[in-house]
Amino acid sequence: VNAILALLIRVVHTQKTATLCLQMGGADLIVALPDRCHFPGSSSLVTLLLRRLLEDEATLQAMMETEIRSQVTKIWRKNNPRSVNGPGQPKATLKSFMKAVAPIICRDPMVFVRAITTSVKIEPPSPGSTSLLSSRDSQVVLLPLEQRIKNSKLLSPHVNVAVDTLESATPNASRKSASQEEPSKRGRGRSKSPHRSKNKLIQLNGSPASHVSSLLLREVFRMQPENDKISSTSAEKQPFLSTVDYLDILSDLVLAIPACGAAIHRYKPSKNDYFHHALSGCADPAQNTVSFLLHKLIPQPRADPKQHINDDETSK
């Protein structure tokens, strides 16, 4: 399971494959994995995979811009520890910068081009130098906020034009249109491939962020402990993802995908998950996720692993 999830994370690195995976029920299958599939670090892989499934181009570009600015500042502080608060914009050599941002370039090169255009500028080591050898010593300089906003406005009209040009220049486009016309000519002689059948796609519960958030929250409500104790681990039986894991995943998604925060606020639990006020004698709170966290999960005592060890020793 560990290897399959790691491979799936690499497969869904583009928005097209990520969207297809989500529509084919990828998130639903991951959440429904049985207890025997648990392994150390499962929540970290699931978190990264769900982020990949929900990242659209705008979110991915914003993440890349943040990472680009962070890496340039980090390199600048490392090379100039005494000039951190000095005048001028942080900068880094082109060679060290490319090494630092290589992982995000592999995510989506076209999105990276847009992100770097609106985040930094490249200054040659000497005016008029255009050789490859001299370009390695070029400086990558962070742009001020005003220039970043200006570049974003200048770039936006050309983004859709560039995408349409690339799609029209793709040689597989004509082959795809020709292959789509063949079944009508052949009649019912051959059936369509099962992987391309539209019947394999599931109906999402609203937007992708709303669908994934609902899946995770449904599991949180379902796994309400009967003994009024929350524990992230259990010696007897370890589920694939515990309540603590689901909450950690949701907190990461809220920071990475802003739409998940709104989806959590909109989620309404079922009638079977009805809960009361944490203080006895008070009216029941609104039946939503925030009230559930405040009145159901937070007041519960946490299981102490040391206490379990002491109880075992006492029983022996």
PDB file of C-alpha atoms in Angstrom:
ATOM      1  CA  VAL A   1       0.000   0.000   0.000  1.00  0.00           C
ATOM      2  CA  ASN A   2       2.877   2.341   0.816  1.00  0.00           C
ATOM      3  CA  ALA A   3       4.448   1.795  -2.605  1.00  0.00           C
ATOM      4  CA  ILE A   4       1.120   2.169  -4.426  1.00  0.00           C
ATOM      5  CA  LEU A   5       0.346   5.494  -2.727  1.00  0.00           C
ATOM      6  CA  ALA A   6       3.864   6.771  -3.450  1.00  0.00           C
ATOM      7  CA  LEU A   7       3.474   5.811  -7.124  1.00  0.00           C
ATOM      8  CA  LEU A   8       0.014   7.400  -7.299  1.00  0.00           C
ATOM      9  CA  ILE A   9       1.406  10.684  -5.977  1.00  0.00           C
ATOM     10  CA  ARG A  10       3.803  10.789  -8.934  1.00  0.00           C
ATOM     11  CA  VAL A  11       1.099   9.816 -11.414  1.00  0.00           C
ATOM     12  CA  VAL A  12      -1.252  12.659 -10.409  1.00  0.00           C
ATOM     13  CA  HIS A  13       1.372  15.410 -10.634  1.00  0.00           C
ATOM     14  CA  THR A  14      -0.594  17.079 -13.458  1.00  0.00           C
ATOM     15  CA  GLN A  15      -4.030  18.620 -13.023  1.00  0.00           C
ATOM     16  CA  LYS A  16      -5.556  16.494 -15.782  1.00  0.00           C
ATOM     17  CA  THR A  17      -4.608  13.159 -14.214  1.00  0.00           C
ATOM     18  CA  ALA A  18      -5.444  14.435 -10.719  1.00  0.00           C
ATOM     19  CA  THR A  19      -8.945  15.453 -11.800  1.00  0.00           C
ATOM     20  CA  LEU A  20      -9.505  12.114 -13.529  1.00  0.00           C
ATOM     21  CA  CYS A  21      -8.306  10.214 -10.450  1.00  0.00           C
ATOM     22  CA  LEU A  22     -10.714  12.150  -8.232  1.00  0.00           C
ATOM     23  CA  GLN A  23     -13.638  11.603 -10.608  1.00  0.00           C
ATOM     24  CA  MET A  24     -12.900   7.875 -10.725  1.00  0.00           C
ATOM     25  CA  GLY A  25     -13.256   7.652  -6.942  1.00  0.00           C
ATOM     26  CA  GLY A  26      -9.597   7.776  -5.927  1.00  0.00           C
ATOM     27  CA  ALA A  27     -10.231   9.760  -2.733  1.00  0.00           C
ATOM     28  CA  ASP A  28     -13.190   7.536  -1.805  1.00  0.00           C
ATOM     29  CA  LEU A  29     -11.107   4.379  -2.181  1.00  0.00           C
ATOM     30  CA  ILE A  30      -8.250   5.754  -0.068  1.00  0.00           C
ATOM     31  CA  VAL A  31     -10.560   6.729   2.781  1.00  0.00           C
ATOM     32  CA  ALA A  32     -12.243   3.301   2.618  1.00  0.00           C
ATOM     33  CA  LEU A  33      -9.003   1.290   2.930  1.00  0.00           C
ATOM     34  CA  PRO A  34      -9.300  -1.427   5.611  1.00  0.00           C
ATOM     35  CA  ASP A  35      -7.382  -1.513   8.880  1.00  0.00           C
ATOM     36  CA  ARG A  36      -4.880  -4.089   7.616  1.00  0.00           C
ATOM     37  CA  CYS A  37      -3.527  -1.520   5.120  1.00  0.00           C
ATOM     38  CA  HIS A  38      -2.138   0.699   7.884  1.00  0.00           C
ATOM     39  CA  PHE A  39       1.597   1.429   7.862  1.00  0.00           C
ATOM     40  CA  PRO A  40       3.773   4.018   9.674  1.00  0.00           C
ATOM     41  CA  GLY A  41       3.521   7.358   7.917  1.00  0.00           C
ATOM     42  CA  SER A  42       0.288   6.561   6.085  1.00  0.00           C
ATOM     43  CA  SER A  43      -1.316   9.897   7.027  1.00  0.00           C
ATOM     44  CA  SER A  44       1.572  11.880   5.511  1.00  0.00           C
ATOM     45  CA  LEU A  45       1.242  10.148   2.142  1.00  0.00           C
ATOM     46  CA  VAL A  46      -2.545  10.496   2.145  1.00  0.00           C
ATOM     47  CA  THR A  47      -2.236  14.206   2.963  1.00  0.00           C
ATOM     48  CA  LEU A  48       0.161  14.805   0.061  1.00  0.00           C
ATOM     49  CA  LEU A  49      -1.992  12.767  -2.318  1.00  0.00           C
ATOM     50  CA  LEU A  50      -5.194  14.621  -1.428  1.00  0.00           C
ATOM     51  CA  ARG A  51      -3.407  17.936  -1.880  1.00  0.00           C
ATOM     52  CA  ARG A  52      -2.345  16.842  -5.367  1.00  0.00           C
ATOM     53  CA  LEU A  53      -5.933  15.879  -6.202  1.00  0.00           C
ATOM     54  CA  LEU A  54      -7.272  19.289  -5.143  1.00  0.00           C
ATOM     55  CA  GLU A  55      -4.586  21.614  -6.480  1.00  0.00           C
ATOM     56  CA  ASP A  56      -5.798  23.510  -9.525  1.00  0.00           C
ATOM     57  CA  GLU A  57      -3.493  25.699 -11.596  1.00  0.00           C
ATOM     58  CA  ALA A  58      -4.208  28.850  -9.588  1.00  0.00           C
ATOM     59  CA  THR A  59      -3.472  27.120  -6.283  1.00  0.00           C
ATOM     60  CA  LEU A  60      -0.374  25.441  -7.698  1.00  0.00           C
ATOM     61  CA  GLN A  61       0.936  28.745  -9.082  1.00  0.00           C
ATOM     62  CA  ALA A  62       0.389  30.464  -5.731  1.00  0.00           C
ATOM     63  CA  MET A  63       2.264  27.647  -3.998  1.00  0.00           C
ATOM     64  CA  MET A  64       5.125  27.903  -6.484  1.00  0.00           C
ATOM     65  CA  GLU A  65       5.360  31.671  -6.059  1.00  0.00           C
ATOM     66  CA  THR A  66       5.574  31.259  -2.292  1.00  0.00           C
ATOM     67  CA  GLU A  67       8.228  28.553  -2.646  1.00  0.00           C
ATOM     68  CA  ILE A  68      10.259  30.637  -5.122  1.00  0.00           C
ATOM     69  CA  ARG A  69      10.316  33.649  -2.810  1.00  0.00           C
ATOM     70  CA  SER A  70      11.125  31.418   0.150  1.00  0.00           C
ATOM     71  CA  GLN A  71      14.059  29.732  -1.584  1.00  0.00           C
ATOM     72  CA  VAL A  72      15.582  33.013  -2.828  1.00  0.00           C
ATOM     73  CA  THR A  73      15.316  34.512   0.665  1.00  0.00           C
ATOM     74  CA  LYS A  74      16.776  31.371   2.214  1.00  0.00           C
ATOM     75  CA  ILE A  75      19.785  31.358  -0.124  1.00  0.00           C
ATOM     76  CA  TRP A  76      20.279  35.093   0.396  1.00  0.00           C
ATOM     77  CA  ARG A  77      20.319  34.740   4.186  1.00  0.00           C
ATOM     78  CA  LYS A  78      22.708  31.819   3.994  1.00  0.00           C
ATOM     79  CA  ASN A  79      25.211  33.679   1.812  1.00  0.00           C
ATOM     80  CA  ASN A  80      24.791  37.075   3.495  1.00  0.00           C
ATOM     81  CA  PRO A  81      24.109  36.522   7.202  1.00  0.00           C
ATOM     82  CA  ARG A  82      25.103  40.096   8.070  1.00  0.00           C
ATOM     83  CA  SER A  83      23.048  41.746   5.339  1.00  0.00           C
ATOM     84  CA  VAL A  84      19.645  40.229   6.073  1.00  0.00           C
ATOM     85  CA  ASN A  85      18.093  43.517   7.150  1.00  0.00           C
ATOM     86  CA  GLY A  86      20.174  45.657   4.811  1.00  0.00           C
ATOM     87  CA  PRO A  87      18.915  47.583   1.770  1.00  0.00           C
ATOM     88  CA  GLY A  88      18.143  45.915  -1.535  1.00  0.00           C
ATOM     89  CA  GLN A  89      16.113  42.919  -2.616  1.00  0.00           C
ATOM     90  CA  PRO A  90      17.177  39.335  -1.718  1.00  0.00           C
ATOM     91  CA  LYS A  91      18.968  37.578  -4.563  1.00  0.00           C
ATOM     92  CA  ALA A  92      20.618  34.249  -5.362  1.00  0.00           C
ATOM     93  CA  THR A  93      22.811  32.850  -8.106  1.00  0.00           C
ATOM     94  CA  LEU A  94      20.949  31.185 -10.951  1.00  0.00           C
ATOM     95  CA  LYS A  95      22.737  27.880 -10.363  1.00  0.00           C
ATOM     96  CA  SER A  96      21.836  27.614  -6.666  1.00  0.00           C
ATOM     97  CA  PHE A  97      18.305  28.816  -7.360  1.00  0.00           C
ATOM     98  CA  MET A  98      17.658  26.159 -10.030  1.00  0.00           C
ATOM     99  CA  LYS A  99      18.926  23.428  -7.713  1.00  0.00           C
ATOM    100  CA  ALA A 100      16.569  24.585  -4.971  1.00  0.00           C
ATOM    101  CA  VAL A 101      13.429  24.803  -7.133  1.00  0.00           C
ATOM    102  CA  ALA A 102      14.020  21.707  -9.277  1.00  0.00           C
ATOM    103  CA  PRO A 103      11.286  19.672  -7.475  1.00  0.00           C
ATOM    104  CA  ILE A 104       8.548  22.212  -8.200  1.00  0.00           C
ATOM    105  CA  ILE A 105       9.649  22.579 -11.830  1.00  0.00           C
ATOM    106  CA  CYS A 106       8.849  18.888 -12.299  1.00  0.00           C
ATOM    107  CA  ARG A 107       5.304  19.427 -11.011  1.00  0.00           C
ATOM    108  CA  ASP A 108       4.221  21.540 -13.996  1.00  0.00           C
ATOM    109  CA  PRO A 109       6.796  23.436 -16.116  1.00  0.00           C
ATOM    110  CA  MET A 110       4.206  25.771 -17.687  1.00  0.00           C
ATOM    111  CA  VAL A 111       2.806  26.823 -14.306  1.00  0.00           C
ATOM    112  CA  PHE A 112       6.364  27.308 -13.047  1.00  0.00           C
ATOM    113  CA  VAL A 113       7.108  29.671 -15.942  1.00  0.00           C
ATOM    114  CA  ARG A 114       4.131  31.820 -14.947  1.00  0.00           C
ATOM    115  CA  ALA A 115       5.115  31.690 -11.271  1.00  0.00           C
ATOM    116  CA  ILE A 116       8.721  32.720 -11.873  1.00  0.00           C
ATOM    117  CA  THR A 117       7.642  35.508 -14.244  1.00  0.00           C
ATOM    118  CA  THR A 118       5.571  37.120 -11.512  1.00  0.00           C
ATOM    119  CA  SER A 119       8.067  36.528  -8.686  1.00  0.00           C
ATOM    120  CA  VAL A 120      11.660  37.242  -9.756  1.00  0.00           C
ATOM    121  CA  LYS A 121      13.838  38.789 -12.428  1.00  0.00           C
ATOM    122  CA  ILE A 122      17.193  37.556 -13.726  1.00  0.00           C
ATOM    123  CA  GLU A 123      20.100  39.988 -13.838  1.00  0.00           C
ATOM    124  CA  PRO A 124      23.156  39.068 -15.986  1.00  0.00           C
ATOM    125  CA  PRO A 125      26.580  39.294 -14.282  1.00  0.00           C
ATOM    126  CA  SER A 126      27.677  42.000 -16.722  1.00  0.00           C
ATOM    127  CA  PRO A 127      25.692  44.169 -19.156  1.00  0.00           C
ATOM    128  CA  GLY A 128      25.392  42.631 -22.612  1.00  0.00           C
ATOM    129  CA  SER A 129      26.647  39.141 -21.641  1.00  0.00           C
ATOM    130  CA  THR A 130      24.638  36.436 -23.388  1.00  0.00           C
ATOM    131  CA  SER A 131      26.905  33.359 -23.280  1.00  0.00           C
ATOM    132  CA  LEU A 132      25.781  30.214 -21.477  1.00  0.00           C
ATOM    133  CA  LEU A 133      28.856  30.243 -19.249  1.00  0.00           C
ATOM    134  CA  SER A 134      28.177  33.759 -18.020  1.00  0.00           C
ATOM    135  CA  SER A 135      24.465  33.051 -17.496  1.00  0.00           C
ATOM    136  CA  ARG A 136      25.306  30.567 -14.748  1.00  0.00           C
ATOM    137  CA  ASP A 137      26.565  33.477 -12.663  1.00  0.00           C
ATOM    138  CA  SER A 138      23.411  35.502 -13.229  1.00  0.00           C
ATOM    139  CA  GLN A 139      21.482  36.701 -10.205  1.00  0.00           C
ATOM    140  CA  VAL A 140      17.852  35.834  -9.472  1.00  0.00           C
ATOM    141  CA  VAL A 141      16.385  38.884  -7.721  1.00  0.00           C
ATOM    142  CA  LEU A 142      13.048  39.048  -5.933  1.00  0.00           C
ATOM    143  CA  LEU A 143      10.597  41.531  -7.375  1.00  0.00           C
ATOM    144  CA  PRO A 144       8.871  44.086  -5.127  1.00  0.00           C
ATOM    145  CA  LEU A 145       5.149  43.710  -4.550  1.00  0.00           C
ATOM    146  CA  GLU A 146       4.192  46.446  -7.008  1.00  0.00           C
ATOM    147  CA  GLN A 147       6.188  44.835  -9.810  1.00  0.00           C
ATOM    148  CA  ARG A 148       4.737  41.391  -9.066  1.00  0.00           C
ATOM    149  CA  ILE A 149       1.201  42.747  -9.369  1.00  0.00           C
ATOM    150  CA  LYS A 150       2.093  44.518 -12.607  1.00  0.00           C
ATOM    151  CA  ASN A 151       3.656  41.371 -14.104  1.00  0.00           C
ATOM    152  CA  SER A 152       0.584  39.317 -13.169  1.00  0.00           C
ATOM    153  CA  LYS A 153      -1.700  41.734 -15.016  1.00  0.00           C
ATOM    154  CA  LEU A 154       0.569  41.743 -18.071  1.00  0.00           C
ATOM    155  CA  LEU A 155       0.820  37.946 -18.124  1.00  0.00           C
ATOM    156  CA  SER A 156      -2.848  37.031 -17.628  1.00  0.00           C
ATOM    157  CA  PRO A 157      -4.085  37.892 -21.189  1.00  0.00           C
ATOM    158  CA  HIS A 158      -1.405  35.656 -22.747  1.00  0.00           C
ATOM    159  CA  VAL A 159      -1.936  32.552 -20.594  1.00  0.00           C
ATOM    160  CA  ASN A 160      -5.042  31.219 -22.351  1.00  0.00           C
ATOM    161  CA  VAL A 161      -3.566  32.056 -25.760  1.00  0.00           C
ATOM    162  CA  ALA A 162      -0.439  30.017 -24.981  1.00  0.00           C
ATOM    163  CA  VAL A 163      -2.480  27.057 -23.730  1.00  0.00           C
ATOM    164  CA  ASP A 164      -4.713  27.068 -26.824  1.00  0.00           C
ATOM    165  CA  THR A 165      -1.641  27.254 -29.062  1.00  0.00           C
ATOM    166  CA  LEU A 166      -0.028  24.269 -27.365  1.00  0.00           C
ATOM    167  CA  GLU A 167      -3.208  22.189 -27.578  1.00  0.00           C
ATOM    168  CA  SER A 168      -3.666  22.948 -31.264  1.00  0.00           C
ATOM    169  CA  ALA A 169      -0.026  22.106 -31.957  1.00  0.00           C
ATOM    170  CA  THR A 170      -0.262  18.720 -30.239  1.00  0.00           C
ATOM    171  CA  PRO A 171      -0.017  15.946 -32.864  1.00  0.00           C
ATOM    172  CA  ASN A 172      -2.258  13.648 -30.839  1.00  0.00           C
ATOM    173  CA  ALA A 173      -5.184  16.052 -31.175  1.00  0.00           C
ATOM    174  CA  SER A 174      -5.949  15.061 -34.758  1.00  0.00           C
ATOM    175  CA  ARG A 175      -5.465  11.380 -33.956  1.00  0.00           C
ATOM    176  CA  LYS A 176      -7.878  11.676 -31.050  1.00  0.00           C
ATOM    177  CA  SER A 177     -10.591  13.275 -33.196  1.00  0.00           C
ATOM    178  CA  ALA A 178     -10.116  10.604 -35.863  1.00  0.00           C
ATOM    179  CA  SER A 179     -10.296   7.796 -33.320  1.00  0.00           C
ATOM    180  CA  GLN A 180     -13.515   9.249 -31.902  1.00  0.00           C
ATOM    181  CA  GLU A 181     -15.159   9.082 -35.325  1.00  0.00           C
ATOM    182  CA  GLU A 182     -14.216   5.436 -35.908  1.00  0.00           C
ATOM    183  CA  PRO A 183     -16.765   3.806 -33.542  1.00  0.00           C
ATOM    184  CA  SER A 184     -19.672   5.439 -35.375  1.00  0.00           C
ATOM    185  CA  LYS A 185     -18.419   4.008 -38.682  1.00  0.00           C
ATOM    186  CA  ARG A 186     -17.732   0.559 -37.308  1.00  0.00           C
ATOM    187  CA  GLY A 187     -21.117   0.261 -35.651  1.00  0.00           C
ATOM    188  CA  ARG A 188     -21.398  -2.163 -32.754  1.00  0.00           C
ATOM    189  CA  GLY A 189     -18.599  -4.446 -33.810  1.00  0.00           C
ATOM    190  CA  ARG A 190     -16.204  -3.348 -31.040  1.00  0.00           C
ATOM    191  CA  SER A 191     -16.991  -2.095 -27.577  1.00  0.00           C
ATOM    192  CA  LYS A 192     -15.308   0.908 -26.046  1.00  0.00           C
ATOM    193  CA  SER A 193     -12.390   0.543 -23.652  1.00  0.00           C
ATOM    194  CA  PRO A 194     -13.613   0.251 -20.024  1.00  0.00           C
ATOM    195  CA  HIS A 195     -11.122   2.822 -18.737  1.00  0.00           C
ATOM    196  CA  ARG A 196     -12.629   5.563 -20.925  1.00  0.00           C
ATOM    197  CA  SER A 197     -16.252   4.757 -20.185  1.00  0.00           C
ATOM    198  CA  LYS A 198     -18.090   7.653 -18.594  1.00  0.00           C
ATOM    199  CA  ASN A 199     -19.905   5.158 -16.365  1.00  0.00           C
ATOM    200  CA  LYS A 200     -16.667   4.725 -14.411  1.00  0.00           C
ATOM    201  CA  LEU A 201     -16.799   8.315 -13.172  1.00  0.00           C
ATOM    202  CA  ILE A 202     -18.510   9.071  -9.872  1.00  0.00           C
ATOM    203  CA  GLN A 203     -20.748  12.003  -9.040  1.00  0.00           C
ATOM    204  CA  LEU A 204     -18.774  14.406  -6.853  1.00  0.00           C
ATOM    205  CA  ASN A 205     -20.423  15.934  -3.823  1.00  0.00           C
ATOM    206  CA  GLY A 206     -20.192  19.529  -5.035  1.00  0.00           C
ATOM    207  CA  SER A 207     -16.755  20.906  -5.826  1.00  0.00           C
ATOM    208  CA  PRO A 208     -13.619  18.732  -5.452  1.00  0.00           C
ATOM    209  CA  ALA A 209     -12.706  20.523  -2.194  1.00  0.00           C
ATOM    210  CA  SER A 210     -16.230  19.989  -0.852  1.00  0.00           C
ATOM    211  CA  HIS A 211     -16.205  16.326  -1.873  1.00  0.00           C
ATOM    212  CA  VAL A 212     -12.876  15.493  -0.183  1.00  0.00           C
ATOM    213  CA  SER A 213     -13.686  17.542   2.932  1.00  0.00           C
ATOM    214  CA  SER A 214     -17.029  15.753   3.262  1.00  0.00           C
ATOM    215  CA  LEU A 215     -15.330  12.361   2.990  1.00  0.00           C
ATOM    216  CA  LEU A 216     -12.880  13.187   5.774  1.00  0.00           C
ATOM    217  CA  LEU A 217     -15.485  14.781   8.046  1.00  0.00           C
ATOM    218  CA  ARG A 218     -17.828  11.839   7.566  1.00  0.00           C
ATOM    219  CA  GLU A 219     -15.094   9.548   8.878  1.00  0.00           C
ATOM    220  CA  VAL A 220     -14.415  11.868  11.831  1.00  0.00           C
ATOM    221  CA  PHE A 221     -18.084  11.758  12.826  1.00  0.00           C
ATOM    222  CA  ARG A 222     -18.264   8.010  12.225  1.00  0.00           C
ATOM    223  CA  MET A 223     -15.247   7.267  14.417  1.00  0.00           C
ATOM    224  CA  GLN A 224     -16.631   8.952  17.527  1.00  0.00           C
ATOM    225  CA  PRO A 225     -15.143   6.973  20.445  1.00  0.00           C
ATOM    226  CA  GLU A 226     -17.668   5.174  22.595  1.00  0.00           C
ATOM    227  CA  ASN A 227     -15.547   5.429  25.738  1.00  0.00           C
ATOM    228  CA  ASP A 228     -15.266   9.248  25.471  1.00  0.00           C
ATOM    229  CA  LYS A 229     -11.530   9.093  24.858  1.00  0.00           C
ATOM    230  CA  ILE A 230      -9.560  10.095  21.801  1.00  0.00           C
ATOM    231  CA  SER A 231      -6.399   8.183  21.051  1.00  0.00           C
ATOM    232  CA  SER A 232      -4.089   8.453  18.060  1.00  0.00           C
ATOM    233  CA  THR A 233      -2.793   4.925  18.568  1.00  0.00           C
ATOM    234  CA  SER A 234      -4.189   1.679  19.815  1.00  0.00           C
ATOM    235  CA  ALA A 235      -2.252  -1.428  20.749  1.00  0.00           C
ATOM    236  CA  GLU A 236      -5.133  -3.768  19.898  1.00  0.00           C
ATOM    237  CA  LYS A 237      -6.305  -2.476  16.538  1.00  0.00           C
ATOM    238  CA  GLN A 238      -4.859   0.373  14.471  1.00  0.00           C
ATOM    239  CA  PRO A 239      -7.144   1.733  11.739  1.00  0.00           C
ATOM    240  CA  PHE A 240      -5.674   2.860   8.452  1.00  0.00           C
ATOM    241  CA  LEU A 241      -6.360   6.463   9.510  1.00  0.00           C
ATOM    242  CA  SER A 242      -7.364   7.450  13.045  1.00  0.00           C
ATOM    243  CA  THR A 243      -9.454  10.430  14.145  1.00  0.00           C
ATOM    244  CA  VAL A 244      -6.272  12.382  14.868  1.00  0.00           C
ATOM    245  CA  ASP A 245      -4.976  11.575  11.378  1.00  0.00           C
ATOM    246  CA  TYR A 246      -8.171  12.851   9.753  1.00  0.00           C
ATOM    247  CA  LEU A 247      -7.990  16.092  11.743  1.00  0.00           C
ATOM    248  CA  ASP A 248      -4.325  16.557  10.803  1.00  0.00           C
ATOM    249  CA  ILE A 249      -5.156  16.016   7.127  1.00  0.00           C
ATOM    250  CA  LEU A 250      -8.007  18.526   7.294  1.00  0.00           C
ATOM    251  CA  SER A 251      -5.798  21.145   8.963  1.00  0.00           C
ATOM    252  CA  ASP A 252      -3.186  20.744   6.211  1.00  0.00           C
ATOM    253  CA  LEU A 253      -5.802  20.982   3.446  1.00  0.00           C
ATOM    254  CA  VAL A 254      -7.308  24.143   4.950  1.00  0.00           C
ATOM    255  CA  LEU A 255      -3.906  25.849   4.798  1.00  0.00           C
ATOM    256  CA  ALA A 256      -3.074  24.584   1.286  1.00  0.00           C
ATOM    257  CA  ILE A 257      -6.546  24.766  -0.322  1.00  0.00           C
ATOM    258  CA  PRO A 258      -8.610  27.732   0.973  1.00  0.00           C
ATOM    259  CA  ALA A 259     -11.813  26.250  -0.468  1.00  0.00           C
ATOM    260  CA  CYS A 260     -11.582  23.389   2.045  1.00  0.00           C
ATOM    261  CA  GLY A 261     -12.137  25.830   4.910  1.00  0.00           C
ATOM    262  CA  ALA A 262     -15.438  26.989   3.411  1.00  0.00           C
ATOM    263  CA  ALA A 263     -16.416  23.369   2.724  1.00  0.00           C
ATOM    264  CA  ILE A 264     -15.846  22.451   6.380  1.00  0.00           C
ATOM    265  CA  HIS A 265     -18.097  25.302   7.519  1.00  0.00           C
ATOM    266  CA  ARG A 266     -20.837  24.215   5.115  1.00  0.00           C
ATOM    267  CA  TYR A 267     -20.764  20.531   6.101  1.00  0.00           C
ATOM    268  CA  LYS A 268     -23.844  19.325   7.939  1.00  0.00           C
ATOM    269  CA  PRO A 269     -23.665  16.052   9.907  1.00  0.00           C
ATOM    270  CA  SER A 270     -26.365  13.437   9.566  1.00  0.00           C
ATOM    271  CA  LYS A 271     -29.152  12.987  12.117  1.00  0.00           C
ATOM    272  CA  ASN A 272     -27.402   9.915  13.512  1.00  0.00           C
ATOM    273  CA  ASP A 273     -24.422  12.091  14.508  1.00  0.00           C
ATOM    274  CA  TYR A 274     -26.486  14.429  16.682  1.00  0.00           C
ATOM    275  CA  PHE A 275     -24.555  15.781  19.678  1.00  0.00           C
ATOM    276  CA  HIS A 276     -25.367  17.892  22.737  1.00  0.00           C
ATOM    277  CA  HIS A 277     -23.804  20.876  24.464  1.00  0.00           C
ATOM    278  CA  ALA A 278     -20.598  20.186  26.376  1.00  0.00           C
ATOM    279  CA  LEU A 279     -22.109  21.821  29.482  1.00  0.00           C
ATOM    280  CA  SER A 280     -25.043  19.999  30.984  1.00  0.00           C
ATOM    281  CA  GLY A 281     -28.279  21.943  31.110  1.00  0.00           C
ATOM    282  CA  CYS A 282     -27.453  24.165  28.151  1.00  0.00           C
ATOM    283  CA  ALA A 283     -29.355  24.205  24.902  1.00  0.00           C
ATOM    284  CA  ASP A 284     -27.993  22.052  22.115  1.00  0.00           C
ATOM    285  CA  PRO A 285     -25.566  23.898  19.835  1.00  0.00           C
ATOM    286  CA  ALA A 286     -25.847  24.271  16.075  1.00  0.00           C
ATOM    287  CA  GLN A 287     -25.231  20.961  14.361  1.00  0.00           C
ATOM    288  CA  ASN A 288     -22.131  21.808  12.324  1.00  0.00           C
ATOM    289  CA  THR A 289     -18.449  20.916  12.233  1.00  0.00           C
ATOM    290  CA  VAL A 290     -17.221  23.785  14.413  1.00  0.00           C
ATOM    291  CA  SER A 291     -19.754  22.960  17.136  1.00  0.00           C
ATOM    292  CA  PHE A 292     -18.787  19.296  16.933  1.00  0.00           C
ATOM    293  CA  LEU A 293     -15.126  20.153  17.516  1.00  0.00           C
ATOM    294  CA  LEU A 294     -15.958  22.469  20.429  1.00  0.00           C
ATOM    295  CA  HIS A 295     -18.615  20.398  22.187  1.00  0.00           C
ATOM    296  CA  LYS A 296     -17.714  16.815  21.294  1.00  0.00           C
ATOM    297  CA  LEU A 297     -14.016  16.370  20.568  1.00  0.00           C
ATOM    298  CA  ILE A 298     -12.262  19.046  22.635  1.00  0.00           C
ATOM    299  CA  PRO A 299     -13.931  18.190  26.005  1.00  0.00           C
ATOM    300  CA  GLN A 300     -12.991  14.519  25.711  1.00  0.00           C
ATOM    301  CA  PRO A 301     -10.065  13.332  27.855  1.00  0.00           C
ATOM    302  CA  ARG A 302      -7.054  12.202  25.884  1.00  0.00           C
ATOM    303  CA  ALA A 303      -5.776   8.664  26.285  1.00  0.00           C
ATOM    304  CA  ASP A 304      -2.419   8.663  28.052  1.00  0.00           C
ATOM    305  CA  PRO A 305      -0.022   5.958  26.716  1.00  0.00           C
ATOM    306  CA  LYS A 306       1.862   5.961  30.036  1.00  0.00           C
ATOM    307  CA  GLN A 307      -1.357   5.236  31.874  1.00  0.00           C
ATOM    308  CA  HIS A 308      -1.934   2.165  29.673  1.00  0.00           C
ATOM    309  CA  ILE A 309       1.569   0.916  30.465  1.00  0.00           C
ATOM    310  CA  ASN A 310       1.052   1.399  34.201  1.00  0.00           C
ATOM    311  CA  ASP A 311      -2.296  -0.384  34.059  1.00  0.00           C
ATOM    312  CA  ASP A 312      -0.718  -3.324  32.231  1.00  0.00           C
ATOM    313  CA  GLU A 313       2.077  -3.567  34.788  1.00  0.00           C
ATOM    314  CA  THR A 314      -0.422  -3.406  37.650  1.00  0.00           C
ATOM    315  CA  SER A 315      -2.547  -6.159  36.151  1.00  0.00           C
ATOM    316  CA  LYS A 316       0.527  -8.386  35.822  1.00  0.00           C
TER     317      LYS A 316
END
